[in-house]
Short mmCIF file of C-alpha atoms and ligand atoms in Angstrom, two decimals:
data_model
loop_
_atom_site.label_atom_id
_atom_site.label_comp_id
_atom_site.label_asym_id
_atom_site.label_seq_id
_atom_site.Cartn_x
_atom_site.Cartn_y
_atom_site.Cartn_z
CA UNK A 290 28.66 53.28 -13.56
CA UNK A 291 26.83 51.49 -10.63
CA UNK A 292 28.60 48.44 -9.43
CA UNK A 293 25.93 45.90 -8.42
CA UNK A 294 26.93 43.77 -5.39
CA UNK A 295 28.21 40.58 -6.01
CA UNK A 296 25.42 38.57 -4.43
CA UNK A 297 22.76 39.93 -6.62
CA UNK A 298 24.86 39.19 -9.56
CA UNK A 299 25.46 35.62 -8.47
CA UNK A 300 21.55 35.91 -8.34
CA UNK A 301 19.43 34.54 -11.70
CA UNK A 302 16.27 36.37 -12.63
CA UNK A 303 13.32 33.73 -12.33
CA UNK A 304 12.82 31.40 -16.06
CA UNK A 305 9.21 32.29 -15.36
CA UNK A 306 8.91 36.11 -14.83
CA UNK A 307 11.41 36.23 -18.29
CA UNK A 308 9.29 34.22 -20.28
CA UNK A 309 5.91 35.99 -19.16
CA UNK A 310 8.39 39.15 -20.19
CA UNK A 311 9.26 37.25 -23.48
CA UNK A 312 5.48 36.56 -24.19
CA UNK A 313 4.15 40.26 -23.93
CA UNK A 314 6.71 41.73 -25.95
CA UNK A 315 5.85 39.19 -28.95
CA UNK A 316 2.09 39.52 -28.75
CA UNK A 317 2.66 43.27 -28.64
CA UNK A 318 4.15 42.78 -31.98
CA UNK A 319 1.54 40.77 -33.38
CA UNK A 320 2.99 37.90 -32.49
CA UNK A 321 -0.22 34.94 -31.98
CA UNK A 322 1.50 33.52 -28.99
CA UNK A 323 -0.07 30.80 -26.70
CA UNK A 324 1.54 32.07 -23.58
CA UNK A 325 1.73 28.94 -20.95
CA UNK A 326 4.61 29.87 -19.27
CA UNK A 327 3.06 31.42 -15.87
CA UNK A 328 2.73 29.91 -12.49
CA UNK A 329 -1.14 31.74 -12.07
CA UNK A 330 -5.14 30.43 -11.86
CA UNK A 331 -6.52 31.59 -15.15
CA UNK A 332 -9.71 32.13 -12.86
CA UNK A 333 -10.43 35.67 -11.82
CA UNK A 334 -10.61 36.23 -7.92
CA UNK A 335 -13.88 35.37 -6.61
CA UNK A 336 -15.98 38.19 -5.92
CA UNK A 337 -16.62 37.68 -2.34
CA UNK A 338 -13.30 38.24 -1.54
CA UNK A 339 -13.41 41.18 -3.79
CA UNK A 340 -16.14 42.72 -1.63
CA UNK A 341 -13.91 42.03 1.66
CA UNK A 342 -11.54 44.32 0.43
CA UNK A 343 -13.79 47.11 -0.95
CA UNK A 344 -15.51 46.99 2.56
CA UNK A 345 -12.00 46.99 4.08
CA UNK A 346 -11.14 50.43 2.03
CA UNK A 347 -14.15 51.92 2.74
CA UNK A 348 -14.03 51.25 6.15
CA UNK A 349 -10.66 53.13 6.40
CA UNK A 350 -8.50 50.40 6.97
CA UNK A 351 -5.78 51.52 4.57
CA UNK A 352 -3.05 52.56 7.39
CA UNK A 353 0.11 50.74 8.47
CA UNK A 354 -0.70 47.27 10.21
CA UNK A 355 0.91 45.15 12.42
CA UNK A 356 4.12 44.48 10.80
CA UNK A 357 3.66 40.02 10.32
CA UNK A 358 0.03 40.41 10.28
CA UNK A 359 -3.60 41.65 11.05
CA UNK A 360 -5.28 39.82 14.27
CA UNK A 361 -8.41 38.82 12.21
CA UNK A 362 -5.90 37.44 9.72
CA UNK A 363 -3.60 35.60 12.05
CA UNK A 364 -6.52 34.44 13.67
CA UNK A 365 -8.14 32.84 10.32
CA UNK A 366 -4.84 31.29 9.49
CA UNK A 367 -4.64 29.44 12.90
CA UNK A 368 -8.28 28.26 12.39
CA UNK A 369 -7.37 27.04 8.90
CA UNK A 370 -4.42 25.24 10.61
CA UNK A 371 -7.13 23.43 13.06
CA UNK A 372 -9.78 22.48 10.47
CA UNK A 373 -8.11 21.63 7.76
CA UNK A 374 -4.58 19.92 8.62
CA UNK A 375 -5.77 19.36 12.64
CA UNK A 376 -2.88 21.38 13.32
CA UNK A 377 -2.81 23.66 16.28
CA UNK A 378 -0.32 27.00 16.26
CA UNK A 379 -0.57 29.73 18.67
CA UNK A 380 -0.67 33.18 17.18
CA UNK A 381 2.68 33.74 17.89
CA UNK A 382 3.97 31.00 15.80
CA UNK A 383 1.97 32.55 12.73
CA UNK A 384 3.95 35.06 10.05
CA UNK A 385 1.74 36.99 7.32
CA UNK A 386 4.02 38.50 4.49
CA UNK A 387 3.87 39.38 0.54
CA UNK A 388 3.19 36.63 -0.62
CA UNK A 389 4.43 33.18 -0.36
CA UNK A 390 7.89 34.38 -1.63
CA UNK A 391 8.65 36.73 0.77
CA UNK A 392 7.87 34.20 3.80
CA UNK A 393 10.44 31.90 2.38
CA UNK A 394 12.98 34.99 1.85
CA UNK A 395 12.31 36.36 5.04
CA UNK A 396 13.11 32.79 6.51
CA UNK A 397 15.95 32.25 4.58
CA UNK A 398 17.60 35.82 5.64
CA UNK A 399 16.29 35.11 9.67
CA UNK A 400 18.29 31.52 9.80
CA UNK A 401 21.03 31.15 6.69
CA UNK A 402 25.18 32.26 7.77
CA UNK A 403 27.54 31.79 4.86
CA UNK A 404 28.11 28.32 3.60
CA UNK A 405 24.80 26.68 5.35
CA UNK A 406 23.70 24.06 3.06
CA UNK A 407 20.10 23.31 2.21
CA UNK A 408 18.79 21.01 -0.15
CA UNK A 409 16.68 20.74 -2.22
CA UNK A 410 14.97 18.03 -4.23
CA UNK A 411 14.92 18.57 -8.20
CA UNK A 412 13.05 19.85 -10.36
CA UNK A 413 12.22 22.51 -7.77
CA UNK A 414 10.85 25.87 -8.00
CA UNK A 415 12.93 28.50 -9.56
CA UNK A 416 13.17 30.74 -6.73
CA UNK A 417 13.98 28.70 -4.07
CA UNK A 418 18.15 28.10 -5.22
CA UNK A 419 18.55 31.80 -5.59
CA UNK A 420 16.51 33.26 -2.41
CA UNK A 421 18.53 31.18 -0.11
CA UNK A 422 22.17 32.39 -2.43
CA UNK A 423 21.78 36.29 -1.44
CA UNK A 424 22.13 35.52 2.34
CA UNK A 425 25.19 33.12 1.49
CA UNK A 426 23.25 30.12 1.79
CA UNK A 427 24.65 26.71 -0.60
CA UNK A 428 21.28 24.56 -2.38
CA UNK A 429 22.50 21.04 -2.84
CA UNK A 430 20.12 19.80 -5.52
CA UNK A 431 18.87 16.29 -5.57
CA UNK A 432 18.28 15.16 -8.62
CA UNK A 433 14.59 13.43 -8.66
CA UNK A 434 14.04 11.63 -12.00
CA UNK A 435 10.58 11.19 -13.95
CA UNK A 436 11.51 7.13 -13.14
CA UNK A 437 10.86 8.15 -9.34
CA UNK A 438 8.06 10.12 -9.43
CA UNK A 439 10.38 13.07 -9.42
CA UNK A 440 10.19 12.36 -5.60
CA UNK A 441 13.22 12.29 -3.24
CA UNK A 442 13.86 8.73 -1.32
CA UNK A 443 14.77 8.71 2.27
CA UNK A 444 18.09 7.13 0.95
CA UNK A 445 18.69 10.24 -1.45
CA UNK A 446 18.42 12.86 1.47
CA UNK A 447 20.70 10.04 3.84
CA UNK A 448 23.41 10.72 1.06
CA UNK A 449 23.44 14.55 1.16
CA UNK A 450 22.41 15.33 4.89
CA UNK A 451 25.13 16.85 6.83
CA UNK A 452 26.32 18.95 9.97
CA UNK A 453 25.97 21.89 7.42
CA UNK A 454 22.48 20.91 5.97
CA UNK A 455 20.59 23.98 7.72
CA UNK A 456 16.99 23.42 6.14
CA UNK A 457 15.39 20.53 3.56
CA UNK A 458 12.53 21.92 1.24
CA UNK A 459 9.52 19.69 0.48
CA UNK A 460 7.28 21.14 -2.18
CA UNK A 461 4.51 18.58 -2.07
CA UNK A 462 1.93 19.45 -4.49
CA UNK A 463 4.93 20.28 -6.47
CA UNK A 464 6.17 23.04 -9.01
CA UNK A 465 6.69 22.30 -11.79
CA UNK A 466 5.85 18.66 -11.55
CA UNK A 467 2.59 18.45 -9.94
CA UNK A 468 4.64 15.26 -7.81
CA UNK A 469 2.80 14.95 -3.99
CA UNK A 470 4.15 12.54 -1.54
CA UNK A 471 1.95 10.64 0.59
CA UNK A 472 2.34 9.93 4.27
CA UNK A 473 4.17 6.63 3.98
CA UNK A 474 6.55 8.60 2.10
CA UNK A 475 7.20 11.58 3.98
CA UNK A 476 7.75 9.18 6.72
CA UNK A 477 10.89 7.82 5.13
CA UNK A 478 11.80 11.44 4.99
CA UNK A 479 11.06 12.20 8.73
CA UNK A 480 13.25 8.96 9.80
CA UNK A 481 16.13 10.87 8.44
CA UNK A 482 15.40 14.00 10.16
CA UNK A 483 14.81 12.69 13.32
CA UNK A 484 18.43 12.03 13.48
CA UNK A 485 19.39 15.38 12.22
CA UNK A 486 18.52 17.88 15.12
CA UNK A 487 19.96 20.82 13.72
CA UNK A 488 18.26 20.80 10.42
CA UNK A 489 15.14 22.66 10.06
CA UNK A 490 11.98 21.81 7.65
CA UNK A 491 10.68 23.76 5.21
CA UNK A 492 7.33 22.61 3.72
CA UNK A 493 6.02 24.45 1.14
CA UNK A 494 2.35 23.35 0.66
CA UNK A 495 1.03 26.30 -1.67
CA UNK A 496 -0.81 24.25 -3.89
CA UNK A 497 -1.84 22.12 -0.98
CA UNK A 498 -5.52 22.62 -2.60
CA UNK A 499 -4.93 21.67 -5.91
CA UNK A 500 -4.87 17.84 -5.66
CA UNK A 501 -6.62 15.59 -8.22
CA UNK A 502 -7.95 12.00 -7.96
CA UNK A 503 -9.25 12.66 -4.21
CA UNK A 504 -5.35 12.36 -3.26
CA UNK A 505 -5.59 13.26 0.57
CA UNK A 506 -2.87 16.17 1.44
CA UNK A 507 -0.94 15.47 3.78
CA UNK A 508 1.85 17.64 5.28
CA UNK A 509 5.35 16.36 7.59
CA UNK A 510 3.43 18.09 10.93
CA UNK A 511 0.87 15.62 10.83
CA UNK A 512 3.22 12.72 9.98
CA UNK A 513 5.79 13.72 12.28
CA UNK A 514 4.87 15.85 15.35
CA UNK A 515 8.04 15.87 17.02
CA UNK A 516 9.38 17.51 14.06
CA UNK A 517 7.14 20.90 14.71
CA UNK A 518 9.49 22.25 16.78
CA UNK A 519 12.22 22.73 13.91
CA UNK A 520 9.21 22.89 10.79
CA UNK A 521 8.17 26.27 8.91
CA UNK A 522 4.87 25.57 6.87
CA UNK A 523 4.91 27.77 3.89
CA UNK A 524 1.34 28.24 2.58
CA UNK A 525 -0.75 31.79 1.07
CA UNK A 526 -3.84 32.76 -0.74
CA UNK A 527 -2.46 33.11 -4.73
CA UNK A 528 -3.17 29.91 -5.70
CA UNK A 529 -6.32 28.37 -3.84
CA UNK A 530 -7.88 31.97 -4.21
CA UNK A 531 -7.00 32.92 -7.64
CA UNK A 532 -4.93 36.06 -5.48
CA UNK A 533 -1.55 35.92 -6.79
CA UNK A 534 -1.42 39.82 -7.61
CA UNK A 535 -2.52 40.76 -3.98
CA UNK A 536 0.62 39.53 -2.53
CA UNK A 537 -0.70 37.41 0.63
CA UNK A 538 1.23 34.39 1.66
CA UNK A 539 1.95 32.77 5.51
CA UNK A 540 4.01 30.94 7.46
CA UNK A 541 3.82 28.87 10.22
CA UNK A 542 6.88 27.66 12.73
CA UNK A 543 8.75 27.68 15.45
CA UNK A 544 8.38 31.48 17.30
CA UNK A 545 12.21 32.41 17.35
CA UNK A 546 11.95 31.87 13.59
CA UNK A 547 8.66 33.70 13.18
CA UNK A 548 9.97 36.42 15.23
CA UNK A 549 13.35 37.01 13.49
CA UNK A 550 11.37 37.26 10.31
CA UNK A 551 9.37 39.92 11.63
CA UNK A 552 12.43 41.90 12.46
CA UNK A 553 13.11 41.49 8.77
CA UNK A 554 9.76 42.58 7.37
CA UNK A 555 9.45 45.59 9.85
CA UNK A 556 12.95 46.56 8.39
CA UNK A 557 11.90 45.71 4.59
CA UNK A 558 8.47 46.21 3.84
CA UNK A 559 6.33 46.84 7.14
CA UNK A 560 3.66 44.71 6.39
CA UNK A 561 1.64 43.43 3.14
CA UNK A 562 -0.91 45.32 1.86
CA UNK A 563 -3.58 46.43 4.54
CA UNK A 564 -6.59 46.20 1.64
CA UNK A 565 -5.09 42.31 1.04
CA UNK A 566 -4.86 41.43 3.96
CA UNK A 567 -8.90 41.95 4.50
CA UNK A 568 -9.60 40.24 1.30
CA UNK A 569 -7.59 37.24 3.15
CA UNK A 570 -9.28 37.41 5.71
CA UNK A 571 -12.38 37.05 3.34
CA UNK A 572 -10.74 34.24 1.55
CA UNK A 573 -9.80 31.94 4.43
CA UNK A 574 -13.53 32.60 6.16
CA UNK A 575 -15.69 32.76 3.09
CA UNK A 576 -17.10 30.11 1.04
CA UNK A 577 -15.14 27.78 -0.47
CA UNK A 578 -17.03 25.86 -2.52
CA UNK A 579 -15.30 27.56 -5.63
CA UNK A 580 -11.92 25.52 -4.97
CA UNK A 581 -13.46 21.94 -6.03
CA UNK A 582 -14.83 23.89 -9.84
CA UNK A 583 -11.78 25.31 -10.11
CA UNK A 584 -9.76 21.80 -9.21
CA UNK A 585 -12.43 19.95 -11.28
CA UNK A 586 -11.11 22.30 -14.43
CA UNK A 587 -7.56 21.78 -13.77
CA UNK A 588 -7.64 17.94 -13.52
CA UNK A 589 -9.93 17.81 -16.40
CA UNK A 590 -7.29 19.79 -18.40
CA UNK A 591 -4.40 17.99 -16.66
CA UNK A 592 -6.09 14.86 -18.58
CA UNK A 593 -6.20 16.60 -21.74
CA UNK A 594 -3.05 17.52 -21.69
CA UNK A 595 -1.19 14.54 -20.71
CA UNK A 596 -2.93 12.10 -23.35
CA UNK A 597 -1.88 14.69 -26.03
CA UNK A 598 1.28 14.99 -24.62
CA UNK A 599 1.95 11.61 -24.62
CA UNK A 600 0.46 10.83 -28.74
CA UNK A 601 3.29 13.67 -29.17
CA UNK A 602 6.32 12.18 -30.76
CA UNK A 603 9.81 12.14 -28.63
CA UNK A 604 7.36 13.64 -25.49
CA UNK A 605 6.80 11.45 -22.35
CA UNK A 606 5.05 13.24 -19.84
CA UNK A 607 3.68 11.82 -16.62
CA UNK A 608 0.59 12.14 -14.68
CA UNK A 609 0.61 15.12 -11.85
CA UNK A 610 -1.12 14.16 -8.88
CA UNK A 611 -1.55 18.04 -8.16
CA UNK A 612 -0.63 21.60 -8.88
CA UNK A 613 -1.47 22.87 -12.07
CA UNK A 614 1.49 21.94 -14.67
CA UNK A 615 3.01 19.16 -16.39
CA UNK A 616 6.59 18.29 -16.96
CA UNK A 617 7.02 16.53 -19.56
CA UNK A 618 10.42 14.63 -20.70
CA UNK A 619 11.74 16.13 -23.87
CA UNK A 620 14.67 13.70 -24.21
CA UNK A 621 13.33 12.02 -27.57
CA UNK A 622 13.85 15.52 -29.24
CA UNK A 623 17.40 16.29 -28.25
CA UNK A 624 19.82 16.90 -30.79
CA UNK A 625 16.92 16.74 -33.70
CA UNK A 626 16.70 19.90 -36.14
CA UNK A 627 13.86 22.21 -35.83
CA UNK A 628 12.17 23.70 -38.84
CA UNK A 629 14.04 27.33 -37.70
CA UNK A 630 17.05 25.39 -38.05
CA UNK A 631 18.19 25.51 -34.65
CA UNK A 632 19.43 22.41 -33.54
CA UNK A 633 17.66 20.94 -30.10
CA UNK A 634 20.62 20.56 -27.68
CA UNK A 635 19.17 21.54 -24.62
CA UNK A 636 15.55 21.96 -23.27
CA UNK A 637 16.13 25.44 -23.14
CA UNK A 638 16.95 24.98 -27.09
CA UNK A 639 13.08 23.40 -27.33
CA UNK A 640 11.17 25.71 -25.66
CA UNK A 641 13.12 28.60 -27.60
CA UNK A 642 12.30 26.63 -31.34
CA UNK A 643 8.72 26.20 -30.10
CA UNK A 644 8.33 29.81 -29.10
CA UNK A 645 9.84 30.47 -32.49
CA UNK A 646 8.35 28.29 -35.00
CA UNK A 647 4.74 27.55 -32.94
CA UNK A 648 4.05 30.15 -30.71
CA UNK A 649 3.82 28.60 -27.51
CA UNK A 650 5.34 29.70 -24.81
CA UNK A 651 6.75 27.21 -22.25
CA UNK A 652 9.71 27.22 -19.41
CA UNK A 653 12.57 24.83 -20.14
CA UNK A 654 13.69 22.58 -17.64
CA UNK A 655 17.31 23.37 -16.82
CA UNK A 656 15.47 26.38 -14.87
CA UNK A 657 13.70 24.04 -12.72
CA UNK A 658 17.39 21.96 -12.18
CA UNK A 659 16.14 18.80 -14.21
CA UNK A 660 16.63 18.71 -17.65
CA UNK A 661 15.41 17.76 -20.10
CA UNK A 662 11.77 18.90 -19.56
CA UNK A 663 9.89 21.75 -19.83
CA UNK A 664 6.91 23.03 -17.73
CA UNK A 665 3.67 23.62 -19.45
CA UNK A 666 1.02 25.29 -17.27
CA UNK A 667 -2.44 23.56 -17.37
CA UNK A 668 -4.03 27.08 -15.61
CA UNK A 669 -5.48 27.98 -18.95
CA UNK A 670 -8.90 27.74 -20.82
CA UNK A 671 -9.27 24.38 -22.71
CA UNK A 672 -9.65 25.52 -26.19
CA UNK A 673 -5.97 27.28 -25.38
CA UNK A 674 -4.76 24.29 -23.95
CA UNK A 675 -5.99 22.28 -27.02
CA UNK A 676 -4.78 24.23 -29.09
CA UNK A 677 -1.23 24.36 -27.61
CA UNK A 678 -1.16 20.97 -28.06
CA UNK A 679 -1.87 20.43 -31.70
CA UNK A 680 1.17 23.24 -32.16
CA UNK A 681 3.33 21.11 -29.53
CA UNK A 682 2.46 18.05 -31.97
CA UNK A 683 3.27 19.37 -35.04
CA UNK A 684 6.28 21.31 -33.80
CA UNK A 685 7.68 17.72 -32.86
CA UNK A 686 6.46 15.95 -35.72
CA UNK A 687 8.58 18.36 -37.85
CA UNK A 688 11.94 17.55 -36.23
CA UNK A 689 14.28 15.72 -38.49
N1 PLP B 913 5.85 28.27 -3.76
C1 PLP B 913 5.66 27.73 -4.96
C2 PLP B 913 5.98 26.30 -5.16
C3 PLP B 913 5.16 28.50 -6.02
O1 PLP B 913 4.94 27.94 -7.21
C4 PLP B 913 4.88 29.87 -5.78
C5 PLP B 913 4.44 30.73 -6.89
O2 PLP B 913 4.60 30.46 -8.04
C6 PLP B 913 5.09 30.37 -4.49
C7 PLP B 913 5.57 29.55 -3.50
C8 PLP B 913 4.84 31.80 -4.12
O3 PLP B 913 3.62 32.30 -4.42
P1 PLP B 913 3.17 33.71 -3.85
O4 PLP B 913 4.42 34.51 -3.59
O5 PLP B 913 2.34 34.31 -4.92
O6 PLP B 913 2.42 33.44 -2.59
#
């Protein structure tokens, strides 16, 4: 038999991909399953960008590329930089990879040595603990309760900074729980860091479209310029552009770190896609007028959502200022009985009795290292989302 390497099985598949897994198997059995488990626009990509990358394969452009990106793409990233967050990076300081994933794995394996800390505020993304693991990186999780926002304080990251803290990850709109900080309060964050030299920013601004309630975005670059030097943005085209299955995601940073990842990539995958990297380009330099409808939907099912949520006995769920999910406290259904029989310990517990008596598909918290929640996507038609809801209600209403 095979013997997998130890890091991989210290590794955790992502609570997400499994439950998307979990989902398809049951409604290929005839399961009616209300699948709300995924981290994807509902939307389809927007034709325009469609055409950019039928024009790109007709026009031959289907060989190997530059290994971190396409010129015409590096160069509409850096624009976006300029317009949109009055940022300016040179070319050099701009990474193109698959996906938004593989920029933060590629940074992870260009700066992590065995037993470099990094932390990480919680609930968090699923992928982000186990990316950094494989290179023999350490998360230290903050804990970031519904009571604060689910946001770290300046005085939470002053308790856990260290000589071995190599990177701190903001996720601001955040997954799973939609939390965004503002500028006064990544300002408390920056004061920390100023006094940390050897620690290195990673801010992960993916859904940095997806805000609600005319919330300006705001990222730690504009906040705190003299923290460029040691900052890696972490941004790409799945969410804004309904493009998750092209793989297209960037990074921009300090050059030594952009060009050690490109050593990676050029040793891993070459380069993304050739075809998706035109349709970026298409994205980033088309219209974009799209973005508001689609952001209009979400908050308008974000509001749905959280009222029913919160008319839901033993659910508390607060308001995301962003993203599209909601995380939602479970605590007032721990340790009830389900109608299955299966007694509600954990979150994980919920979301499997609501899979199993209702048919909805959610991810429990623990995955997202705060329990106990659960993250309900809000990246699906209304009716779904509605109906989801009345299952969610009843499911809860039935606990004894
Ligand atoms: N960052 C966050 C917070 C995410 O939620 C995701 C996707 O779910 C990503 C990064 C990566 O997205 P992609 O690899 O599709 O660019």
């Amino acid at each position: 038999m095979v013997k997998i390497s130890e890091r991989v099985n210290a590794m955790q598949q992502s609570a997400a991909i499994l439950v998307d897994q979990k989902v398809r198997e049951l409604s290929i059995a005839g399961r009616d399953i209300i699948g709300l488990g995924s981290g994807e626009p509902d939307f389809d990509t927007p034709e325009h960008i469609k055409d950019a990358a039928l024009a790109a394969i007709r026009a031959g452009k289907t060989k190997y590329t530059a290994v971190d990106g396409i010129p015409e793409l590096k160069a509409a990233i850096k624009k976006k930089f300029y317009i949109e967050n009055n940022l300016s990076f040179d070319i050099s300081q701009i990474s193109v990879g698959a996906g938004g994933k593989q920029i933060i794995a590629n940074a992870f394996a260009a700066t992590l040595n065995p037993g470099d800390e990094v932390i990480i505020p919680a609930p968090y993304w699923v992928t982000y603990p186990d990316s950094l693991k494989v290179w023999g990186g350490k998360p230290v999780i903050v804990e970031c309760s519904q009571t604060q926002n689910f946001k770290m304080s300046p005085g939470q990251l002053k308790a856990v900074i260290n000589d071995k803290t190599k990177w701190l990850i903001i996720n601001s709109p955040s997954n799973p729980s939609g939390a965004m900080y503002d500028a006064n309060e990544l300002k408390g964050i920056a004061d920390v860091l100023i006094n940390y030299p050897q620690v290195n920013i990673m801010t992960d601004d993916i859904y940095e479209h997806i805000v609600f309630d005319n919330r300006p975005f705001v990222t730690i670059n504009q906040i705190a310029p003299e923290l460029a030097g040691r900052t890696l943005i972490v941004n790409g085209v799945s969410k804004t552009y309904c493009m998750t299955g092209w793989r297209i995601g960037y990074g921009a940073g300090p050059v030594e770190i952009i060009k050690a990842m490109a050593k990676i990539q050029g040793q891993t995958t070459t380069h993304p896609s050739s075809i998706s990297q035109h349709a970026a380009v298409g994205a980033l330099t088309g219209e974009q007028k799209f973005i508001t409808t689609h952001v209009e939907a979400y908050q308008r099912r974000r509001d749905t959502v959280v009222k029913a949520l919160n008319e839901t006995d033993g659910i508390n769920c607060l308001t995301p200022e962003g993203a599209f999910y909601v995380y939602p406290s479970c605590a007032g259904s721990i340790n009830k009985i389900a109608p299955n029989g299966m007694c509600i310990e954990t979150d994980e517990k919920f979301a499997l009795a609501l899979l199993e008596c209702e048919g909805v598909a959610v991810v429990h918290g623990e995955a997202f290292g705060l329990s106990p929640h659960f993250r309900m996507t809000t990246a699906a038609a209304d009716e779904k989302l509605k109906e989801a809801c009345i299952r969610i209600q009843r499911f809860c209403k039935n606990l004894v």
